[in-house]
CSV table of C-alpha atoms in Angstrom, one decimal:
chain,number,residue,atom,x,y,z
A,1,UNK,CA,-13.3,1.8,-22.0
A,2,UNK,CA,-9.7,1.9,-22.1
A,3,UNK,CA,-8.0,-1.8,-23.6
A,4,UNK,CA,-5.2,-1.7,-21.1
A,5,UNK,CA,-7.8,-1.4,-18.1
A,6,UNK,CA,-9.3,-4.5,-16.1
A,7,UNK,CA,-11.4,-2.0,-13.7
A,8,UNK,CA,-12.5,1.4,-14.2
A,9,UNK,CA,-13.9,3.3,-11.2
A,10,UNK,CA,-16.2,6.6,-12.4
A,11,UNK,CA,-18.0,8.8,-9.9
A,12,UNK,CA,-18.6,6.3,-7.6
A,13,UNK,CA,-20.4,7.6,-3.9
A,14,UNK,CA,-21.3,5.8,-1.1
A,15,UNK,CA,-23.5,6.8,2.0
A,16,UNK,CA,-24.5,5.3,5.1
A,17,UNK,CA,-27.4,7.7,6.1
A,18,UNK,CA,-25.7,11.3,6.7
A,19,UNK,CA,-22.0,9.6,6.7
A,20,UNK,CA,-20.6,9.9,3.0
A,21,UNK,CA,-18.3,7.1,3.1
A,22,UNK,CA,-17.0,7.9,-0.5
A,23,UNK,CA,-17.1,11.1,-2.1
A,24,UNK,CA,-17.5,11.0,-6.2
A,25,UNK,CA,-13.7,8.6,-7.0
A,26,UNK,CA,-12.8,8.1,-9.9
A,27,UNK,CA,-9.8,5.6,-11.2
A,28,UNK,CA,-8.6,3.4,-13.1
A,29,UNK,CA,-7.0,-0.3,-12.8
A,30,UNK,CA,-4.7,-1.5,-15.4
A,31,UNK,CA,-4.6,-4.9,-16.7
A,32,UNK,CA,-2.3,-7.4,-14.7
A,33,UNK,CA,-0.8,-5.1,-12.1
A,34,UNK,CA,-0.7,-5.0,-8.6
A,35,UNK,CA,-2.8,-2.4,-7.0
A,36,UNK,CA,-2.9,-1.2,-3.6
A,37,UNK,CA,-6.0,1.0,-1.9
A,38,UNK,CA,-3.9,2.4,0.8
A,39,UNK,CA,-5.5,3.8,3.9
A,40,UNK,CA,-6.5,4.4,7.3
A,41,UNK,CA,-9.5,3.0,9.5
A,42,UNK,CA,-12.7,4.6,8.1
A,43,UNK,CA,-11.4,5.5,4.6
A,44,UNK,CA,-13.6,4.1,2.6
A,45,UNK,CA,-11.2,1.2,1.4
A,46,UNK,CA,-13.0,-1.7,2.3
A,47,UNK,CA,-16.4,-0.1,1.5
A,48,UNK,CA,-14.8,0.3,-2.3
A,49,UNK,CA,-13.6,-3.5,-2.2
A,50,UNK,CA,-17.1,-5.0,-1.0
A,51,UNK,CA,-18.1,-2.7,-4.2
A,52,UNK,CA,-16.2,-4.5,-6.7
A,53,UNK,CA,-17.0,-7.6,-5.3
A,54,UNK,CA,-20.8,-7.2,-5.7
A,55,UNK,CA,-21.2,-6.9,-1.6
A,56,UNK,CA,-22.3,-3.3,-1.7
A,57,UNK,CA,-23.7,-1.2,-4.7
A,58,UNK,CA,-22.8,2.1,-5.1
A,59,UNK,CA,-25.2,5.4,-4.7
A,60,UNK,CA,-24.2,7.2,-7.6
A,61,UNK,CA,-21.6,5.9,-10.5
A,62,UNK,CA,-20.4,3.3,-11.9
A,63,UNK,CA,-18.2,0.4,-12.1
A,64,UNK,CA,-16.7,-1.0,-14.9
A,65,UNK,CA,-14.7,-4.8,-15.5
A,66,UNK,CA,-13.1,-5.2,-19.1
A,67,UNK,CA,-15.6,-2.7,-20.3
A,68,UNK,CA,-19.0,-4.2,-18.4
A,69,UNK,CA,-21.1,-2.2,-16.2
A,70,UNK,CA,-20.9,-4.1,-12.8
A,71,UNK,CA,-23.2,-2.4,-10.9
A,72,UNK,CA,-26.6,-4.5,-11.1
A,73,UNK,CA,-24.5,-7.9,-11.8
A,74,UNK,CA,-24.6,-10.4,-8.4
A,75,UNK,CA,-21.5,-11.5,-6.8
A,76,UNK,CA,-21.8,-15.1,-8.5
A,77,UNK,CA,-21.6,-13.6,-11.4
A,78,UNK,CA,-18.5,-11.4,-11.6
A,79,UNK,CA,-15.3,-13.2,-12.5
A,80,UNK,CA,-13.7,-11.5,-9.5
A,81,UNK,CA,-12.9,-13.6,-6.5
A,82,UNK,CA,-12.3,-12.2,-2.8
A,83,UNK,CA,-9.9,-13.2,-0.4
A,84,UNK,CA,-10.8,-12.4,3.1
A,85,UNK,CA,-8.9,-11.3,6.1
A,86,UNK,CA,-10.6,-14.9,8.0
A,87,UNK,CA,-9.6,-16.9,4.7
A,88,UNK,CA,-13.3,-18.1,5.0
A,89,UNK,CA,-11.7,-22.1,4.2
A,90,UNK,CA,-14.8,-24.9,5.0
A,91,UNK,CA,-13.3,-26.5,8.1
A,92,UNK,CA,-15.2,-30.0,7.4
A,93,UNK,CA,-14.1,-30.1,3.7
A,94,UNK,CA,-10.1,-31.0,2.8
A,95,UNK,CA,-7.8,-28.7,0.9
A,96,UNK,CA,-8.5,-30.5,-2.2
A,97,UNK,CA,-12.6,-30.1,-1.6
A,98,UNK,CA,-11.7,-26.5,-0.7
A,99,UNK,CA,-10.1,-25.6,-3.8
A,100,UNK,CA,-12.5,-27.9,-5.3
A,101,UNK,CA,-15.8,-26.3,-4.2
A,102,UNK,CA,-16.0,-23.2,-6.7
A,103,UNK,CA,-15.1,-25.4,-9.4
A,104,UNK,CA,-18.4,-27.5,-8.7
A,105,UNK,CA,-20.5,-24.8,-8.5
A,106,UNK,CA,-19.3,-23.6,-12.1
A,107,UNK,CA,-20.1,-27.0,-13.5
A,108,UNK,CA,-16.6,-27.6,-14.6
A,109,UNK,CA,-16.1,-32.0,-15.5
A,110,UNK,CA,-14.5,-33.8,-12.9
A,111,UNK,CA,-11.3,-34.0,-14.9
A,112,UNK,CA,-10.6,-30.9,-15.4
A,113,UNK,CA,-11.2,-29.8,-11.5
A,114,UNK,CA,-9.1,-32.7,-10.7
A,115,UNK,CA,-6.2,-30.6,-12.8
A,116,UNK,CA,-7.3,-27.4,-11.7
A,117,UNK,CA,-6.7,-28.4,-8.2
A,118,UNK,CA,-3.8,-30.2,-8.6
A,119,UNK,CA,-2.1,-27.2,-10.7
A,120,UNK,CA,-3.0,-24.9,-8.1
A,121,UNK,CA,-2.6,-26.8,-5.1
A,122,UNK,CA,0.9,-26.6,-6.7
A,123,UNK,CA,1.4,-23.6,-7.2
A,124,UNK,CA,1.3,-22.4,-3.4
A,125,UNK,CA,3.3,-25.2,-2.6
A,126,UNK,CA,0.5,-26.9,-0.4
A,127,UNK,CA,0.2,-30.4,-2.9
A,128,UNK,CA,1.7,-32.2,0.3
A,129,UNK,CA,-1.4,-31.4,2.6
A,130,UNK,CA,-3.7,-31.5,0.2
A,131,UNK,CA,-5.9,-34.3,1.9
A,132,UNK,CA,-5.6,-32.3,5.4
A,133,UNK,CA,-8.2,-30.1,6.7
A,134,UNK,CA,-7.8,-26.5,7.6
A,135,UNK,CA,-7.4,-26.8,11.6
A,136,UNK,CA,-4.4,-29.0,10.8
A,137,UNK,CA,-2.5,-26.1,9.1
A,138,UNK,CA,-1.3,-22.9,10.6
A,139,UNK,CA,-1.8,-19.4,9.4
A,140,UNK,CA,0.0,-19.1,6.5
A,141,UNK,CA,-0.8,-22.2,5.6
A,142,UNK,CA,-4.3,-21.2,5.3
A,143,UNK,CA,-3.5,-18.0,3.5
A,144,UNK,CA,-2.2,-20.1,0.6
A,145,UNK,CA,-5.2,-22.4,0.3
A,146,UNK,CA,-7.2,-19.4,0.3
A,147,UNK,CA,-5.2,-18.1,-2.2
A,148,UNK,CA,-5.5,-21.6,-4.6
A,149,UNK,CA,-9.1,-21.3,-4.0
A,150,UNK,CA,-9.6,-18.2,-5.1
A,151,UNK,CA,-7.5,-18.5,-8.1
A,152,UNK,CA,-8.5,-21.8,-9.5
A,153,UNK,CA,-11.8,-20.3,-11.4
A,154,UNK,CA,-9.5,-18.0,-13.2
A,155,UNK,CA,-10.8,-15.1,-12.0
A,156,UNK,CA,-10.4,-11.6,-14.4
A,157,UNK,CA,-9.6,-9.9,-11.4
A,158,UNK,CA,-8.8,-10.9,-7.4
A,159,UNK,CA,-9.7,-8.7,-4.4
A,160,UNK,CA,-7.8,-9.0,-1.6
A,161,UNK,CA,-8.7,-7.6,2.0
A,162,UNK,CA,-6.2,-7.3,4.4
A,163,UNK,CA,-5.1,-10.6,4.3
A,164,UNK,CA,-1.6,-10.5,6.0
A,165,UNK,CA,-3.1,-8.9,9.0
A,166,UNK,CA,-3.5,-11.7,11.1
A,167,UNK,CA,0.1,-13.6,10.4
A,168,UNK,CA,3.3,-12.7,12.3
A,169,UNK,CA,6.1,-10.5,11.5
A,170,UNK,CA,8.3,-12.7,9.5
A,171,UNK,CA,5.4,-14.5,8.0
A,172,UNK,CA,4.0,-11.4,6.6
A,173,UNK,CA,7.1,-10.8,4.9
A,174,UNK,CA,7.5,-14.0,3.2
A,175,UNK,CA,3.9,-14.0,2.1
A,176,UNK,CA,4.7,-10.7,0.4
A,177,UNK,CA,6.9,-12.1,-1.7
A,178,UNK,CA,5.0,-15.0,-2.4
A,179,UNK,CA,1.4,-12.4,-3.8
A,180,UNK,CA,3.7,-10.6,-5.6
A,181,UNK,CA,5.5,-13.6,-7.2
A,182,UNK,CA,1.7,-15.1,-7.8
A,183,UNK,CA,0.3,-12.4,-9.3
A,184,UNK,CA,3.5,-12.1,-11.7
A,185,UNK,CA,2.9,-15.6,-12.5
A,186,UNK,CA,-0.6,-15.4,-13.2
A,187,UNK,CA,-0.5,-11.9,-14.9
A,188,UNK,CA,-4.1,-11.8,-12.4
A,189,UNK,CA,-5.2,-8.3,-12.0
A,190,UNK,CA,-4.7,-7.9,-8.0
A,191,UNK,CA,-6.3,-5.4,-6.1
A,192,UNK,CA,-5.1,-5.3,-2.3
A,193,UNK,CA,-6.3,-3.3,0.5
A,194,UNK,CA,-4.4,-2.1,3.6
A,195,UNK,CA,-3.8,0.2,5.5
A,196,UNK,CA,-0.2,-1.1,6.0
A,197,UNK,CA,2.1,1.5,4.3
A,198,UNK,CA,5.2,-1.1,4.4
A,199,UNK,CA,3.3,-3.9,2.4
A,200,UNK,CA,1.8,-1.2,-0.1
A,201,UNK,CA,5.2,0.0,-1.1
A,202,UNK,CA,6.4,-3.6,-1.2
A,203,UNK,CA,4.5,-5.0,-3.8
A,204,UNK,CA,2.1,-2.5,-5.5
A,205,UNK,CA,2.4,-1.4,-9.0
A,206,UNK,CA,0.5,1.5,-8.5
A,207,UNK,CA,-1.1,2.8,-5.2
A,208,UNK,CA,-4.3,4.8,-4.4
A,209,UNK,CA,-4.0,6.2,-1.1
A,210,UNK,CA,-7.3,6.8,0.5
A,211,UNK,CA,-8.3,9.5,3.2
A,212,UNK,CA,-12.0,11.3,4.0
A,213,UNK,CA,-13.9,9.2,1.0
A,214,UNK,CA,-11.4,10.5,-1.3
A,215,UNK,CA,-8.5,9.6,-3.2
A,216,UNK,CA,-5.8,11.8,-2.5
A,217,UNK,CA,-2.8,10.5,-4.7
A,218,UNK,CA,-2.4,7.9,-7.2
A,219,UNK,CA,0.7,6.4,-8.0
A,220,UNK,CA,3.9,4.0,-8.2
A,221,UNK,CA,5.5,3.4,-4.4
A,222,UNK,CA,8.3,6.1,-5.3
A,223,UNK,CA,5.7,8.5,-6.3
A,224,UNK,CA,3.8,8.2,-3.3
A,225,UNK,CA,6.5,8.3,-1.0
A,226,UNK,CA,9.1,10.3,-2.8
A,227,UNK,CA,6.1,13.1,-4.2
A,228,UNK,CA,3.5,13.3,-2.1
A,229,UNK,CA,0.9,15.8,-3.2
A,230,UNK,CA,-0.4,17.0,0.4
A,231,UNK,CA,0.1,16.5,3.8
A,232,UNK,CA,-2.1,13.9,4.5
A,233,UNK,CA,-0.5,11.7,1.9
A,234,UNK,CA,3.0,13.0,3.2
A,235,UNK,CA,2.0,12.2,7.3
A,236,UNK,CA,0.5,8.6,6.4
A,237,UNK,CA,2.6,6.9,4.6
A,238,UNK,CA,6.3,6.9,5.9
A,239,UNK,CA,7.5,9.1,8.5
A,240,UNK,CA,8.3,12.7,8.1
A,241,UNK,CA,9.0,15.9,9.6
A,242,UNK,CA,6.8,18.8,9.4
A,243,UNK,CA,8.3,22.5,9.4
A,244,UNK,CA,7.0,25.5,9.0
A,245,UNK,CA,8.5,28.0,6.3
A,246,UNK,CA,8.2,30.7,4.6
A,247,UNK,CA,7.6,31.0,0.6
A,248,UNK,CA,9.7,33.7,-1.2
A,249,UNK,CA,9.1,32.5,-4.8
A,250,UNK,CA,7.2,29.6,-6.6
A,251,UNK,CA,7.1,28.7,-10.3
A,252,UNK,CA,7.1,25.8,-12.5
A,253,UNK,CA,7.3,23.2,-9.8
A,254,UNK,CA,10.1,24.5,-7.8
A,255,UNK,CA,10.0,27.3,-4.4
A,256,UNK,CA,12.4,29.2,-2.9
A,257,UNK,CA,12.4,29.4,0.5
A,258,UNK,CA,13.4,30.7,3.6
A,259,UNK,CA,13.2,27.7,6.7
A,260,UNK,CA,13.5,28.6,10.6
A,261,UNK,CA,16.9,27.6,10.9
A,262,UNK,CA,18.2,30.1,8.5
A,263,UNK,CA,18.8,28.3,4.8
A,264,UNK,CA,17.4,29.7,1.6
A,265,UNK,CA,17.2,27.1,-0.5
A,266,UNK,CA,14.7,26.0,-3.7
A,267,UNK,CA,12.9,22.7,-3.7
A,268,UNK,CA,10.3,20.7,-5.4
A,269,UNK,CA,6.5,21.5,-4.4
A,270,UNK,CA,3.6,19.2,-5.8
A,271,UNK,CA,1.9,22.6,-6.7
A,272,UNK,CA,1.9,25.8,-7.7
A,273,UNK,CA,2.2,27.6,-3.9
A,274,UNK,CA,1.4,31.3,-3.0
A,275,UNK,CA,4.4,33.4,-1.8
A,276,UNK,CA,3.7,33.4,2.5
A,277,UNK,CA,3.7,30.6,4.9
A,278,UNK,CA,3.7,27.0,3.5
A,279,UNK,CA,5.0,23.3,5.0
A,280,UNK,CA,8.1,21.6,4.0
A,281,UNK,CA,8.1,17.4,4.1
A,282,UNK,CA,11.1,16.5,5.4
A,283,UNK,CA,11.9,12.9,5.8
A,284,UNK,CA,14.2,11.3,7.9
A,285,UNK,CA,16.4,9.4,6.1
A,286,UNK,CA,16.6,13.0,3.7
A,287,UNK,CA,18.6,14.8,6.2
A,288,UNK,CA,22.0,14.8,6.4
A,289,UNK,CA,24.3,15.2,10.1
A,290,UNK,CA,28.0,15.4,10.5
A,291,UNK,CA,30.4,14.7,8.1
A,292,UNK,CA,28.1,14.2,5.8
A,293,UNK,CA,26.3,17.2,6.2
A,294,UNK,CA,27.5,19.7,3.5
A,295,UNK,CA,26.7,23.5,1.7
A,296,UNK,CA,23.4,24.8,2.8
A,297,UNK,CA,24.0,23.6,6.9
A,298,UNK,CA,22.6,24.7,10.5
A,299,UNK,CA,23.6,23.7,13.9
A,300,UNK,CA,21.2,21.7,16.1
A,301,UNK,CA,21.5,19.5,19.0
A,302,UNK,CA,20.8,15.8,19.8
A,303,UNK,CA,18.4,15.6,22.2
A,304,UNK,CA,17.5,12.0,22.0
A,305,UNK,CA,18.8,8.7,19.9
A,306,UNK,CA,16.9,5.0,19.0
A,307,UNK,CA,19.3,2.5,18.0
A,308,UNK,CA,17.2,0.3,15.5
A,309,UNK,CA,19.2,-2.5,14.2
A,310,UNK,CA,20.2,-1.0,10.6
A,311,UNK,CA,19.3,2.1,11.3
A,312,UNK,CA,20.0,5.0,14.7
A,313,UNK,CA,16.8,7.0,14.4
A,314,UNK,CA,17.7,10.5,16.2
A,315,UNK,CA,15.9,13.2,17.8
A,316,UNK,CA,17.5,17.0,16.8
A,317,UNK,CA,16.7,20.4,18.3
A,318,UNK,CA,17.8,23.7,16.4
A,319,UNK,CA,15.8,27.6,17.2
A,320,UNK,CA,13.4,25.6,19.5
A,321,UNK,CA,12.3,23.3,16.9
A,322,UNK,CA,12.4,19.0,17.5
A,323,UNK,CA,12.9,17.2,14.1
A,324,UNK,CA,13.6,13.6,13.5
A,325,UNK,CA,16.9,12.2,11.5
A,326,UNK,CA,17.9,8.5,10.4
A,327,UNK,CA,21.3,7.7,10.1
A,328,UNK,CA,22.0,3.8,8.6
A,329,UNK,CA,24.4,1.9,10.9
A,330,UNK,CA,27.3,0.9,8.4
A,331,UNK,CA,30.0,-0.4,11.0
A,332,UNK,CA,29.5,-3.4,13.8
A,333,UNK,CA,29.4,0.2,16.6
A,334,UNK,CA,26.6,1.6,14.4
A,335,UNK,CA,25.9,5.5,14.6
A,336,UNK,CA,28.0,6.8,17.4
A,337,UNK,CA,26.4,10.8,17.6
A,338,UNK,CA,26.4,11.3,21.4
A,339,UNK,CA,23.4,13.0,23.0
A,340,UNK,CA,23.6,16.3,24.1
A,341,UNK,CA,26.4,17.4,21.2
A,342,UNK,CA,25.9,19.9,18.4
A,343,UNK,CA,25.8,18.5,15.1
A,344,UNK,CA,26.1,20.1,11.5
A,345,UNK,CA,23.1,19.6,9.5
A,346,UNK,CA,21.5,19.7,6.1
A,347,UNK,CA,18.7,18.7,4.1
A,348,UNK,CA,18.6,16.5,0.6
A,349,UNK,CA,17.2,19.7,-0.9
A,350,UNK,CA,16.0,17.9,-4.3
A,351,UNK,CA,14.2,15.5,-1.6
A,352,UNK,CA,11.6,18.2,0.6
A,353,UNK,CA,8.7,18.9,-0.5
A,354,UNK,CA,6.9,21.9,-0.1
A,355,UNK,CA,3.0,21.7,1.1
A,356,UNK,CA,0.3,24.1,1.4
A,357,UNK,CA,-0.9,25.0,4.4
């Protein structure tokens, strides 16, 4: 067991009759970060949370917290706390009793929870309701108390499922901030899952992205979204273009290629590629128009634009071929491309990736 872990995943399987909901994983969590199990419905992240938690046991493997084999130990007895999508607060009991209620069961003296709640209660910035119930509070109100109750046993490590999902827009954003801040604060091992790319790359550490009972990368945010390793990691988090190209030469992490517009150009690839057909990742925001398009550059025409606030999102067409490019809006008249011209164009060549078919 590795010191600087809190978790460590091995060969862990799942099955529900013939479905294989997980398929041999194998990772690691580090001591006080946040990590993120990224996914789609159906990945297998949720069925890997319930695991850590003590919900589900695992077919073959085995599951490790600071070095102890979790896999025969009950839920009561892991020193890892969940927080649930519902929040799952007693509606009869205040805040206080809430926070409270773990406490009691762990047979802590009624000073000490007194403090504990108080310190915690705090902490989320709820000491002001504390003597409410949880009907008189609205969602992210909830979320926090959830939160304090979780957190007030001192928990090794904290699971976290989904539990942004049900608050609006702007409220999802601030409560971002405030996990992120908490976890800092507490140095807590968080583990969070979603399958919300945005709040992964937001406050994760380190991310597992999850697809067909398998992980299929591991790594920071800019990893993940800068390097993908495949297309199904490329095509899930973010938005990208896919094109089809053709490999001349691959070595040492690098391709040359030739792409249907007419470049030859080298760029990164994850993996060593055979010379032939291949995919290049091109996102968005990587691809240059206009005057700022420069060098290696092919004509294409605008077929279609999307003003979005900060950004003009537009839709290109170049040797029958639709791509999408993002342009940010840096003046008060934004991007101001008209539909229907021809526009120079280019891509961030250190930026593609190339993917195997």
């Amino acid at each position: 067991m590795n010191q600087q872990n809190a978790i460590e995943v091995v060969g862990v399987s799942k099955h529900f009759g013939t479905f294989r909901a997980l398929k041999s994983i194998s990772f690691e969590i580090r001591n006080n970060e946040f990590f993120t199990m990224l996914g789609p419905s159906g990945c297998g992240k949720t069925t890997l949370l319930r695991m850590l938690a003590g919900f589900e046991n695992p077919n073959e493997g085995t599951i490790l917290l600071k070095g102890r084999n979790l896999v025969d130990v009950p839920p009561h007895k892991r020193r890892v706390n969940t927080v649930f999508q519902s929040y799952a607060l007693f509606p009869h009991m205040t805040l206080e009793q809430n926070v409270a209620f773990g406490l009691e069961n762990l047979g802590w003296d009624k000073s000490r929870i007194r403090n504990r709640v108080g310190e915690m209660l705090e902490r989320v910035h709820m000491s002001d309701f504390a003597r409410r119930k949880p009907a008189q509070l609205s969602g992210g109100q909830r979320q926090r108390v959830a939160l304090a109750r979780a957190l007030a046993p001192e928990p090794e490590v904290l699971l976290l499922d989904e539990p942004l999902s049900a608050l609006d827009l702007k409220l999802r954003q601030a409560m971002r901030n405030e996990l992120r801040n908490l976890q800092r604060d507490t140095g807590i091992t968080f583990v969070f899952v979603t399958h919300d790319q945005e709040e992964a790359l937001d406050m994760s550490d380190r991310i597992a992205v999850l697809g067909d009972g398998e992980v299929q990368q591991l790594g920071s945010p800019t990893q993940i979204y800068e390097e993908p390793v495949n297309r199904f990691v490329a095509d899930f988090v973010g938005e990208t273009n896919f094109v089809e190209i053709e490999v001349l030469e691959s070595r040492d992490g690098w391709a040359t290629i030739r792409t249907p517009f007419g470049q030859v150009m080298t760029v990164p690839t994850p993996g060593q590629v055979q010379p032939g057909m291949a995919t290049l990742s091109v996102r968005p925001e990587k691809i240059n128009l206009g005057n700022q398009a420069q060098g290696n550059t092919f004509n294409a025409t605008v077929i279609g634009k999307n003003y979005m606030g900060g950004y003009t999102h537009y839709i290109l067409e170049a040797n029958g071929i639709e791509f999408r490019a993002s342009r940010r809006n840096a003046s008060r008249e934004g991007d101001t491309i008209p539909v229907n011209s021809t526009v120079s164009v280019d891509f961030v060549q250190a930026a593609v990736r190339v993917l195997a078919s």
